[in-house]
Coordinates of C-alpha atoms in Angstrom, one line a residue:
M1 CA 135.2 60.7 166.5
G2 CA 138.2 60.5 164.2
E3 CA 136.0 58.6 161.5
T4 CA 133.3 61.7 161.5
D5 CA 135.8 63.9 161.0
D6 CA 137.2 61.6 158.0
S7 CA 133.8 61.5 156.9
K8 CA 133.6 65.0 157.1
N9 CA 136.8 65.8 155.3
V10 CA 135.3 63.5 152.3
L11 CA 132.6 65.7 151.8
D12 CA 134.6 68.6 151.9
G13 CA 136.8 67.6 149.0
N14 CA 133.9 66.2 146.6
E15 CA 134.9 69.1 144.1
S16 CA 134.8 66.9 141.2
G17 CA 130.6 66.6 141.1
E18 CA 130.8 63.3 141.6
A19 CA 128.6 61.5 143.9
V20 CA 130.9 59.2 146.5
K21 CA 130.5 56.6 149.7
I22 CA 131.2 56.9 153.3
N23 CA 131.1 54.3 155.4
E24 CA 130.4 55.9 159.0
A25 CA 131.7 52.6 160.4
P26 CA 132.5 48.9 160.2
G27 CA 130.0 46.7 159.0
A28 CA 127.7 49.9 158.4
E29 CA 125.4 50.4 155.0
S30 CA 127.6 52.7 152.7
V31 CA 125.8 56.3 152.1
S32 CA 125.7 57.2 149.0
V33 CA 126.7 61.4 148.5
P34 CA 125.2 63.4 145.7
G35 CA 127.7 65.5 143.9
L36 CA 127.8 69.2 144.6
F37 CA 126.4 70.2 141.1
R38 CA 123.2 69.0 142.6
N39 CA 121.9 72.6 143.4
Y40 CA 119.7 75.0 142.2
V41 CA 122.3 77.6 141.4
S42 CA 124.7 74.9 139.1
F43 CA 121.5 74.1 137.3
A44 CA 120.5 77.6 136.7
G45 CA 124.2 78.0 135.4
A46 CA 124.1 74.8 133.0
A47 CA 120.5 76.5 131.6
I48 CA 122.3 79.8 130.7
A49 CA 125.3 77.8 129.2
A50 CA 122.8 75.9 127.4
A51 CA 121.1 78.7 125.7
G52 CA 124.5 80.1 124.9
F53 CA 125.6 77.0 123.2
V54 CA 122.1 76.8 121.7
S55 CA 122.6 80.3 120.4
I56 CA 125.9 80.4 119.0
A57 CA 124.5 77.2 116.9
L58 CA 122.0 79.3 115.7
M59 CA 123.8 81.9 114.8
L60 CA 126.7 79.5 112.9
L61 CA 123.6 78.1 110.9
L62 CA 122.7 81.1 110.0
E63 CA 126.6 82.2 108.6
F64 CA 126.9 79.2 107.0
T65 CA 123.6 79.2 105.1
S66 CA 123.9 82.4 104.0
N67 CA 123.5 82.9 100.3
E68 CA 124.0 86.7 99.7
G69 CA 127.3 86.3 99.3
R70 CA 128.5 88.5 102.2
H71 CA 127.1 88.1 106.1
N72 CA 125.4 90.4 108.2
P73 CA 127.8 92.7 110.4
Y74 CA 126.6 91.9 113.5
V75 CA 126.7 87.9 113.2
G76 CA 130.3 87.4 114.1
I77 CA 129.8 89.8 116.7
F78 CA 126.9 87.9 118.5
T79 CA 128.4 84.1 117.7
Y80 CA 131.9 85.2 118.6
V81 CA 131.7 87.5 121.1
L82 CA 128.1 88.2 123.0
F83 CA 126.9 84.7 123.0
P84 CA 130.4 82.9 123.9
S85 CA 130.1 85.4 126.7
V86 CA 127.0 84.1 128.1
M87 CA 128.1 80.4 127.7
I88 CA 131.2 81.1 129.7
F89 CA 129.1 83.4 132.3
G90 CA 127.1 80.3 132.8
L91 CA 129.7 77.9 133.2
L92 CA 131.1 80.0 135.9
V93 CA 128.1 80.0 137.9
I94 CA 128.2 76.3 137.8
P95 CA 131.2 76.0 140.3
T96 CA 129.8 79.1 141.9
G97 CA 126.8 77.0 142.8
M98 CA 128.9 74.1 143.6
L99 CA 130.8 76.0 145.9
W100 CA 127.6 77.7 147.7
E101 CA 126.4 73.7 148.3
R102 CA 129.6 72.6 149.7
R103 CA 129.3 75.4 152.2
R104 CA 125.6 74.3 152.7
R105 CA 126.7 70.7 153.4
R106 CA 129.0 71.7 156.3
R107 CA 126.0 71.7 158.7
L108 CA 124.2 68.6 157.4
K109 CA 125.1 64.8 157.9
P110 CA 126.2 62.6 155.2
E111 CA 122.5 60.8 155.6
E112 CA 120.8 64.0 155.5
I113 CA 121.8 65.1 151.7
G114 CA 119.4 63.7 149.6
R115 CA 120.7 61.7 146.9
F116 CA 117.9 63.3 144.0
P117 CA 114.9 65.6 144.6
I118 CA 112.0 63.3 145.3
L119 CA 110.7 62.6 141.8
D120 CA 106.9 60.5 142.3
L121 CA 105.1 61.2 139.0
N122 CA 102.3 58.8 140.7
D123 CA 101.9 62.0 143.0
P124 CA 99.7 64.5 141.0
R125 CA 101.3 67.4 142.3
R126 CA 104.9 66.4 141.6
R127 CA 103.9 65.4 138.1
R128 CA 102.5 68.6 137.5
S129 CA 105.7 70.4 139.1
F130 CA 107.9 68.0 136.6
V131 CA 105.8 68.8 133.7
I132 CA 105.5 72.5 134.5
L133 CA 109.6 72.4 134.8
L134 CA 110.1 70.9 131.1
L135 CA 107.6 73.5 129.5
L136 CA 109.8 75.9 131.0
T137 CA 113.0 74.8 130.1
F138 CA 111.7 74.7 126.6
V139 CA 110.1 77.8 126.1
F140 CA 113.6 78.9 127.9
L141 CA 115.9 77.6 125.5
F142 CA 113.5 78.6 122.8
M143 CA 113.1 82.1 123.7
S144 CA 117.1 82.5 123.9
A145 CA 117.7 81.4 120.5
F146 CA 114.8 83.3 119.0
G147 CA 115.2 86.3 121.0
S148 CA 119.4 86.3 119.8
Y149 CA 118.6 86.3 116.8
R150 CA 116.0 89.2 116.8
A151 CA 118.3 91.2 119.3
F152 CA 120.8 90.9 116.3
E153 CA 118.5 91.6 113.8
H154 CA 117.4 94.6 115.8
T155 CA 121.0 96.0 116.6
E156 CA 121.9 95.9 113.2
S157 CA 118.9 98.0 111.8
V158 CA 118.6 101.8 111.0
A159 CA 116.1 102.4 114.0
F160 CA 118.7 101.2 116.6
C161 CA 121.3 103.1 115.3
G162 CA 119.6 106.5 114.5
Q163 CA 116.6 106.5 117.1
T164 CA 117.1 104.2 119.7
C165 CA 120.5 104.3 120.5
H166 CA 121.7 107.0 118.8
T167 CA 119.3 110.0 119.7
V168 CA 121.6 113.1 119.0
M169 CA 122.3 111.5 115.5
K170 CA 118.8 113.0 114.5
P171 CA 120.6 115.6 111.9
E172 CA 122.8 112.7 110.2
L173 CA 120.0 110.1 110.1
T174 CA 117.7 112.8 108.6
A175 CA 119.7 113.4 105.8
Y176 CA 120.5 109.7 105.4
L177 CA 116.9 108.6 104.5
A178 CA 116.8 111.5 102.1
G179 CA 120.2 110.2 100.5
S180 CA 121.3 108.0 97.7
H181 CA 122.4 105.3 100.2
A182 CA 118.9 105.6 102.3
R183 CA 119.1 101.5 101.6
V184 CA 122.4 100.6 102.8
R185 CA 122.2 99.9 106.6
C186 CA 124.3 101.9 108.8
V187 CA 126.2 99.0 110.1
E188 CA 127.8 98.4 106.4
C189 CA 130.0 101.1 106.8
H190 CA 130.5 101.9 110.4
V191 CA 131.0 98.5 111.8
G192 CA 131.0 96.5 108.9
S193 CA 131.6 92.3 109.4
G194 CA 134.1 90.8 112.0
P195 CA 134.7 91.4 115.7
G196 CA 137.8 93.0 115.4
W197 CA 136.1 96.1 113.8
Y198 CA 133.0 95.9 116.4
V199 CA 135.6 96.8 119.0
R200 CA 137.0 99.3 117.5
S201 CA 133.8 101.1 116.2
K202 CA 131.5 100.0 119.4
L203 CA 134.0 99.4 122.5
T204 CA 136.2 102.2 122.3
G205 CA 133.3 104.6 122.2
A206 CA 132.4 103.7 125.5
Y207 CA 133.4 107.9 125.9
Q208 CA 130.6 108.5 123.4
L209 CA 127.9 107.2 125.9
Y210 CA 129.3 109.3 128.9
S211 CA 128.7 112.1 126.6
V212 CA 125.4 111.6 125.7
A213 CA 124.7 111.0 129.6
F214 CA 126.0 114.1 130.7
N215 CA 125.1 116.0 127.8
K216 CA 129.0 116.6 126.5
Y217 CA 129.0 115.4 122.8
P218 CA 129.8 118.2 120.7
R219 CA 127.6 120.2 118.7
P220 CA 127.6 119.8 115.6
I221 CA 128.9 116.0 116.0
K222 CA 132.5 116.1 113.8
S223 CA 133.3 114.7 110.8
P224 CA 135.2 113.1 109.5
V225 CA 135.0 109.9 111.5
H226 CA 138.6 108.8 111.7
N227 CA 138.0 105.2 112.8
M228 CA 136.2 104.5 109.8
R229 CA 136.6 101.2 107.9
P230 CA 138.8 101.5 104.6
A231 CA 136.7 101.9 101.8
D232 CA 138.1 99.2 100.4
E233 CA 136.2 96.9 102.8
T234 CA 132.8 99.2 102.7
C235 CA 132.3 101.3 99.7
S236 CA 133.9 98.4 97.2
Q237 CA 131.5 95.7 98.6
C238 CA 128.7 97.3 96.1
H239 CA 131.1 99.5 94.1
W240 CA 133.4 98.6 91.2
P241 CA 136.3 100.6 92.0
A242 CA 138.4 98.8 88.9
K243 CA 135.8 99.5 86.2
F244 CA 136.7 102.0 83.4
F245 CA 133.6 104.7 83.2
G246 CA 134.9 106.4 80.5
Q247 CA 133.1 110.0 80.6
Q248 CA 129.7 110.8 81.5
L249 CA 127.0 113.5 80.7
K250 CA 126.0 115.8 83.6
V251 CA 123.1 118.7 83.5
F252 CA 123.4 121.1 86.0
N253 CA 120.0 123.4 86.6
R254 CA 120.6 126.7 88.3
Y255 CA 117.7 129.2 88.7
A256 CA 118.8 133.1 89.0
Y257 CA 117.6 135.2 91.6
D258 CA 115.6 137.6 89.2
E259 CA 112.0 137.8 89.3
G260 CA 111.5 134.9 86.6
N261 CA 114.0 132.6 88.3
T262 CA 115.4 132.2 84.8
L263 CA 116.9 128.7 83.9
R264 CA 120.5 128.6 83.3
Q265 CA 121.6 124.9 82.1
T266 CA 125.5 123.7 81.8
R267 CA 125.7 120.2 80.1
M268 CA 129.0 118.8 80.7
L269 CA 131.2 115.8 80.6
I270 CA 132.8 114.2 83.7
N271 CA 135.6 112.7 82.9
T272 CA 135.5 109.7 85.3
G273 CA 137.8 107.7 83.8
G274 CA 139.4 104.8 85.6
G275 CA 142.4 103.6 87.8
D276 CA 142.9 100.4 86.2
P277 CA 144.8 99.7 83.1
A278 CA 143.3 96.2 82.9
T279 CA 139.7 97.8 82.5
G280 CA 140.3 100.7 80.3
Q281 CA 143.0 103.9 80.0
V282 CA 144.1 105.4 83.4
S283 CA 142.9 108.7 82.8
G284 CA 140.4 111.0 84.5
I285 CA 139.1 111.4 87.9
H286 CA 139.4 107.8 88.7
W287 CA 143.0 108.2 88.3
H288 CA 143.3 109.1 92.1
M289 CA 141.9 105.8 93.0
N290 CA 144.5 103.0 94.8
I291 CA 144.7 100.6 92.3
A292 CA 147.4 102.0 90.1
N293 CA 148.6 105.0 91.5
E294 CA 149.5 105.9 95.3
I295 CA 148.3 109.3 96.7
T296 CA 149.5 110.2 100.3
Y297 CA 148.8 113.6 101.7
V298 CA 148.9 115.4 105.0
S299 CA 146.4 117.8 106.2
M300 CA 146.5 120.6 108.3
D301 CA 143.0 120.2 110.1
E302 CA 140.6 117.9 111.5
Q303 CA 138.4 118.3 108.2
R304 CA 141.5 117.7 105.7
Q305 CA 140.2 121.0 104.2
V306 CA 143.8 122.4 104.0
I307 CA 146.2 119.9 102.6
A308 CA 150.0 121.2 102.8
W309 CA 151.5 118.3 101.8
V310 CA 151.1 115.3 98.9
R311 CA 153.1 112.5 97.7
M312 CA 152.1 111.1 94.5
K313 CA 153.6 107.4 93.7
S314 CA 153.1 106.6 89.9
R315 CA 152.8 103.0 88.3
D316 CA 156.4 102.7 87.6
G317 CA 157.4 103.3 91.1
T318 CA 158.1 107.3 90.7
V319 CA 157.6 109.1 93.6
R320 CA 157.2 113.0 93.5
E321 CA 156.5 115.1 96.9
F322 CA 154.5 118.5 96.1
H323 CA 154.3 121.4 99.0
L324 CA 151.8 124.2 99.5
D325 CA 153.1 127.3 99.0
G326 CA 153.4 129.4 102.2
A327 CA 152.7 126.2 104.2
R328 CA 155.9 124.0 103.6
L329 CA 156.3 121.2 106.1
T330 CA 159.9 120.0 107.2
P331 CA 160.0 116.1 107.2
E332 CA 159.7 116.4 111.0
Q333 CA 156.7 118.2 110.8
I334 CA 155.3 115.4 108.1
A335 CA 156.6 112.4 109.8
S336 CA 154.9 113.7 113.4
K337 CA 151.2 114.0 111.3
E338 CA 149.0 111.5 110.3
A339 CA 149.6 110.9 106.3
R340 CA 146.8 109.4 105.1
R341 CA 146.6 107.3 101.8
M342 CA 143.5 108.7 99.6
D343 CA 140.9 106.6 98.7
C344 CA 136.9 106.9 97.6
V345 CA 135.9 108.9 100.6
D346 CA 138.3 111.7 100.4
C347 CA 136.4 113.0 97.3
H348 CA 133.0 111.0 98.4
N349 CA 133.0 112.1 101.6
R350 CA 129.5 112.8 102.1
P351 CA 128.1 109.6 100.3
T352 CA 125.4 109.9 102.8
H353 CA 124.9 112.1 105.6
V354 CA 124.8 114.9 103.0
F355 CA 123.7 118.5 103.9
V356 CA 122.9 120.4 101.0
P357 CA 123.2 124.1 100.6
P358 CA 120.4 126.4 100.5
D359 CA 121.1 127.2 96.9
R360 CA 121.5 123.8 95.5
A361 CA 118.6 122.9 97.5
V362 CA 116.1 125.2 95.8
N363 CA 117.5 124.4 92.1
D364 CA 117.0 120.9 92.8
S365 CA 113.2 121.8 94.2
L366 CA 112.6 123.8 91.4
T367 CA 113.9 121.3 88.8
A368 CA 111.3 118.6 90.3
G369 CA 108.8 120.9 89.8
K370 CA 107.9 121.2 93.9
L371 CA 108.5 124.9 93.7
D372 CA 106.6 126.7 91.2
Q373 CA 109.0 128.8 88.6
S374 CA 105.8 131.0 87.9
L375 CA 106.1 132.7 91.2
P376 CA 108.0 135.8 91.4
F377 CA 111.7 135.6 93.1
I378 CA 110.7 132.5 94.8
K379 CA 114.3 131.1 94.3
R380 CA 115.8 134.3 95.7
Q381 CA 113.1 134.5 98.5
A382 CA 113.3 130.9 99.5
V383 CA 117.6 130.8 99.6
E384 CA 116.9 134.2 102.0
V385 CA 114.6 132.2 104.6
L386 CA 116.7 129.4 104.7
S387 CA 120.1 131.0 104.8
A388 CA 118.8 133.1 108.4
N389 CA 120.1 132.6 111.7
Y390 CA 117.2 130.5 114.0
S391 CA 117.9 129.4 117.0
T392 CA 115.4 126.5 116.9
N393 CA 113.6 124.3 114.2
D394 CA 110.5 125.4 115.4
E395 CA 111.6 129.1 115.0
A396 CA 112.9 129.1 111.6
V397 CA 109.3 126.6 110.5
A398 CA 107.0 129.8 111.5
A399 CA 110.1 132.5 110.2
I400 CA 109.9 130.9 106.7
A401 CA 106.0 130.4 106.2
S402 CA 105.5 134.3 107.8
G403 CA 108.3 135.4 105.5
L404 CA 107.3 133.7 102.6
E405 CA 103.7 134.7 102.6
G406 CA 104.2 138.1 104.1
F407 CA 106.4 138.9 101.0
Y408 CA 103.9 138.0 98.1
R409 CA 101.2 139.8 100.4
Q410 CA 103.0 143.1 100.2
S411 CA 105.0 143.0 97.0
Y412 CA 102.6 140.8 94.6
P413 CA 99.0 141.0 96.6
E414 CA 97.5 140.0 93.2
I415 CA 99.5 136.6 92.8
Y416 CA 98.9 136.1 96.6
A417 CA 95.1 136.1 96.1
R418 CA 95.4 134.4 92.8
K419 CA 98.1 131.8 93.6
G420 CA 97.2 131.2 97.6
D421 CA 97.6 127.2 97.2
L422 CA 100.8 127.3 95.2
I423 CA 102.4 130.0 97.9
R424 CA 101.3 127.7 100.7
G425 CA 102.8 124.9 98.6
A426 CA 106.2 126.7 98.5
V427 CA 105.7 127.4 102.0
G428 CA 105.5 123.7 103.0
E429 CA 108.7 122.5 100.5
V430 CA 110.9 125.1 101.7
Q431 CA 110.1 124.1 105.6
R432 CA 110.6 120.5 104.5
I433 CA 114.0 121.6 103.0
Y434 CA 115.1 123.4 106.2
Q435 CA 113.8 120.3 108.2
T436 CA 115.8 118.1 106.2
Y437 CA 119.4 120.0 105.7
F438 CA 119.3 122.5 108.4
F439 CA 119.6 121.5 112.4
P440 CA 120.1 124.3 114.6
E441 CA 120.0 122.9 118.4
M442 CA 122.5 120.5 117.0
K443 CA 124.5 123.5 115.1
T444 CA 124.5 121.1 111.9
D445 CA 124.0 122.3 108.2
W446 CA 126.0 122.7 104.7
K447 CA 128.6 124.8 106.4
S448 CA 129.3 122.3 109.3
H449 CA 130.3 119.4 106.9
P450 CA 131.8 120.5 103.6
D451 CA 131.5 118.4 100.6
N452 CA 134.4 117.2 98.7
L453 CA 132.8 116.1 95.8
S454 CA 132.9 119.1 93.7
H455 CA 134.3 122.6 94.2
F456 CA 131.4 125.0 93.4
Y457 CA 130.2 125.4 97.6
Y458 CA 133.6 124.2 99.0
Q459 CA 137.2 123.8 98.2
G460 CA 136.6 119.7 96.9
C461 CA 139.3 119.5 94.4
F462 CA 141.1 123.0 94.9
R463 CA 142.2 121.4 98.0
C464 CA 145.0 119.9 96.0
H465 CA 144.2 121.2 92.2
D466 CA 144.6 125.1 93.2
G467 CA 148.0 125.2 91.4
Q468 CA 149.8 126.2 94.5
H469 CA 151.1 122.9 95.4
K470 CA 154.7 122.0 94.1
S471 CA 157.2 119.8 93.9
D472 CA 161.2 120.8 94.3
D473 CA 161.9 120.1 90.2
G474 CA 158.9 122.5 89.4
Q475 CA 156.2 120.6 88.8
V476 CA 152.8 122.1 90.0
I477 CA 149.7 120.1 90.5
R478 CA 147.4 121.3 87.8
N479 CA 144.4 123.1 88.0
E480 CA 142.6 123.2 84.7
C481 CA 139.3 122.6 84.4
N482 CA 139.4 120.5 81.5
I483 CA 141.2 118.0 83.5
C484 CA 138.1 116.7 84.9
H485 CA 135.1 118.0 83.1
T486 CA 134.2 119.3 79.4
V487 CA 131.4 122.1 78.7
L488 CA 129.6 121.2 75.6
D489 CA 127.1 124.0 76.2
Q490 CA 125.0 126.4 78.2
T491 CA 122.2 128.0 78.3
E492 CA 120.4 130.9 79.9
G493 CA 116.2 131.2 79.6
G494 CA 116.3 128.8 76.2
R495 CA 119.1 131.2 75.2
K496 CA 122.5 129.4 74.2
I497 CA 125.4 131.0 75.4
A498 CA 128.7 130.7 73.4
V499 CA 131.3 128.1 74.7
E500 CA 134.7 128.1 74.0
D501 CA 137.2 125.1 74.2
G502 CA 135.0 123.1 76.5
K503 CA 135.6 126.0 79.5
F504 CA 132.5 127.1 81.7
R505 CA 131.5 130.5 80.6
H506 CA 130.3 132.6 83.7
P507 CA 126.7 134.2 83.6
V508 CA 127.8 137.4 84.6
N509 CA 131.0 139.1 82.6
L510 CA 133.5 139.3 85.3
G511 CA 136.2 139.2 83.1
D512 CA 139.6 137.0 83.4
L513 CA 138.9 134.4 86.1
S514 CA 141.3 131.7 85.4
G515 CA 143.4 132.3 88.7
M516 CA 140.1 132.1 90.8
S517 CA 138.1 129.1 92.3
C518 CA 134.5 128.9 92.4
T519 CA 135.0 128.8 96.2
A520 CA 136.7 132.4 96.2
C521 CA 133.4 134.0 95.7
H522 CA 130.2 130.9 96.2
K523 CA 131.3 130.3 99.8
H524 CA 128.7 130.8 102.8
T525 CA 127.9 133.4 104.2
R526 CA 124.6 135.4 105.8
A527 CA 126.2 138.9 105.7
F528 CA 126.0 140.3 102.1
Q529 CA 123.1 139.6 99.7
H530 CA 124.5 140.2 96.1
P531 CA 121.8 140.2 93.3
V532 CA 123.6 137.5 91.9
N533 CA 124.1 134.8 94.8
L534 CA 128.1 134.7 94.8
G535 CA 128.2 134.0 98.8
D536 CA 130.2 135.6 101.1
L537 CA 131.9 139.0 99.4
S538 CA 132.9 140.6 102.6
Q539 CA 136.8 139.9 101.8
F540 CA 136.3 141.4 98.5
K541 CA 135.7 145.1 97.1
C542 CA 133.4 145.6 94.4
I543 CA 136.2 146.7 91.9
D544 CA 137.9 143.3 92.7
C545 CA 135.5 141.9 90.2
H546 CA 134.1 145.0 88.6
A547 CA 137.2 146.4 87.6
G548 CA 136.3 147.2 84.1
K549 CA 134.0 150.2 84.0
N550 CA 131.3 148.3 81.5
W551 CA 131.8 145.2 84.0
A552 CA 129.3 146.7 86.4
L553 CA 126.6 147.8 83.7
E554 CA 127.0 144.2 82.3
A555 CA 126.5 142.6 85.5
A556 CA 123.6 144.7 86.5
D557 CA 122.0 143.7 82.8
A558 CA 122.2 140.4 83.4
V559 CA 120.8 140.8 86.6
R560 CA 117.6 142.0 85.4

């Protein structure tokens, strides 16, 4: 009786996976008991671990043999996070199977435990089973390796980011495909390489999955993305921030809201400059780059449009702080808020997902010839139908068609009959503009996402360069136009407009505008339609601009 118990204890204690020999009685033949590893569950765990290991080896091979100079962002994630997790899971399944096998053997005698499955290749049935097992094993390992690569390739695609996973991102995806970075994959900027940023950008976004599942996501999607990688690790991978650009010629084509859609053209030199003394003079717009100068600021709103405090540290180590008049922050308030060090995306904050204002979108279409300038008032009418309130995209598409066609049918019946194809083409183009930059279901358009690259429709540069940010020693952040650009010439309808000292001349004589920014008038509105599109004028009286008795006449003449 004691020998039986001892035999059972030895059997139970075989946790190493090794076969043991048990003598049931003196002189009896030894019984070889197979290791606990020999069970189907542990075999499955070993197969999973092997698949994970093969996938890791494949990913490492891809990473080491990459000749592009940069790695795909998801390679590190799959190599160092996902596939090791699969392998570890398989390794954990192995002892689980061993524990299950140990429990099963408690009901058996040692001689009832088979050392190996019976494998007799002379038996046709067993031979077929063995060949099938080998084939399935090979297919499993091959598909694991191939499937892992295809999975990684798909998860870094634009379709995965914009459609498969993030269906609520339709506005961002549509604007991205129409933008200048449409050939740069989403993950290049939003994830980047390495598992660390994957954890920050993906795993920390678990609440987003909850929001999508229970329809709790914000409309519009909030911007800016506060956990984006630094521009030095994204933008600088393609762009050369130390490059000295000097001055660059820029031509602006704007069309009037008159019957002839008069072209107003401005040619100016943009003082791009540079920020690294090793490549050129430290000057111009790129003086702000964090190469030789360090600019830090505190904003009062989530979209970084109201900047109350700016600290400038120059190349020689001089530090100067500027405070916004009427909104001076105490040192305690500054310490309690996030101080952001300025980089590329503080000006280029919409490098990809650009929602273009209707005025600019129509100007671009007229310049490209997609809208025919010969159609009377096409600029005014197109902007009007694009600026109206719509609840759904379908409603907007129908209203644009009826609005434009109805205008020409009633006001210009002869042109409607003679140029019906051009009018229908204009309808299609305006509908395309709307469906590219306006998304009423998501409450997303140009007003919900400011673009800081300029200062015509948004505050942009004037967030700091407004003449209202002053230091304690009396210094002011300058707001002269010629700091950033110099106007070469202006034309209206082919006629040159006199330009003095490289300064922009307003097409309507409104007097001295030196103390005003463009956005004081040119901001989004749907309340009042000035004959010249100046935006929201609800806070102004007519005499605020047209104070001189002849100004109103000059403005009316300009419109005519």
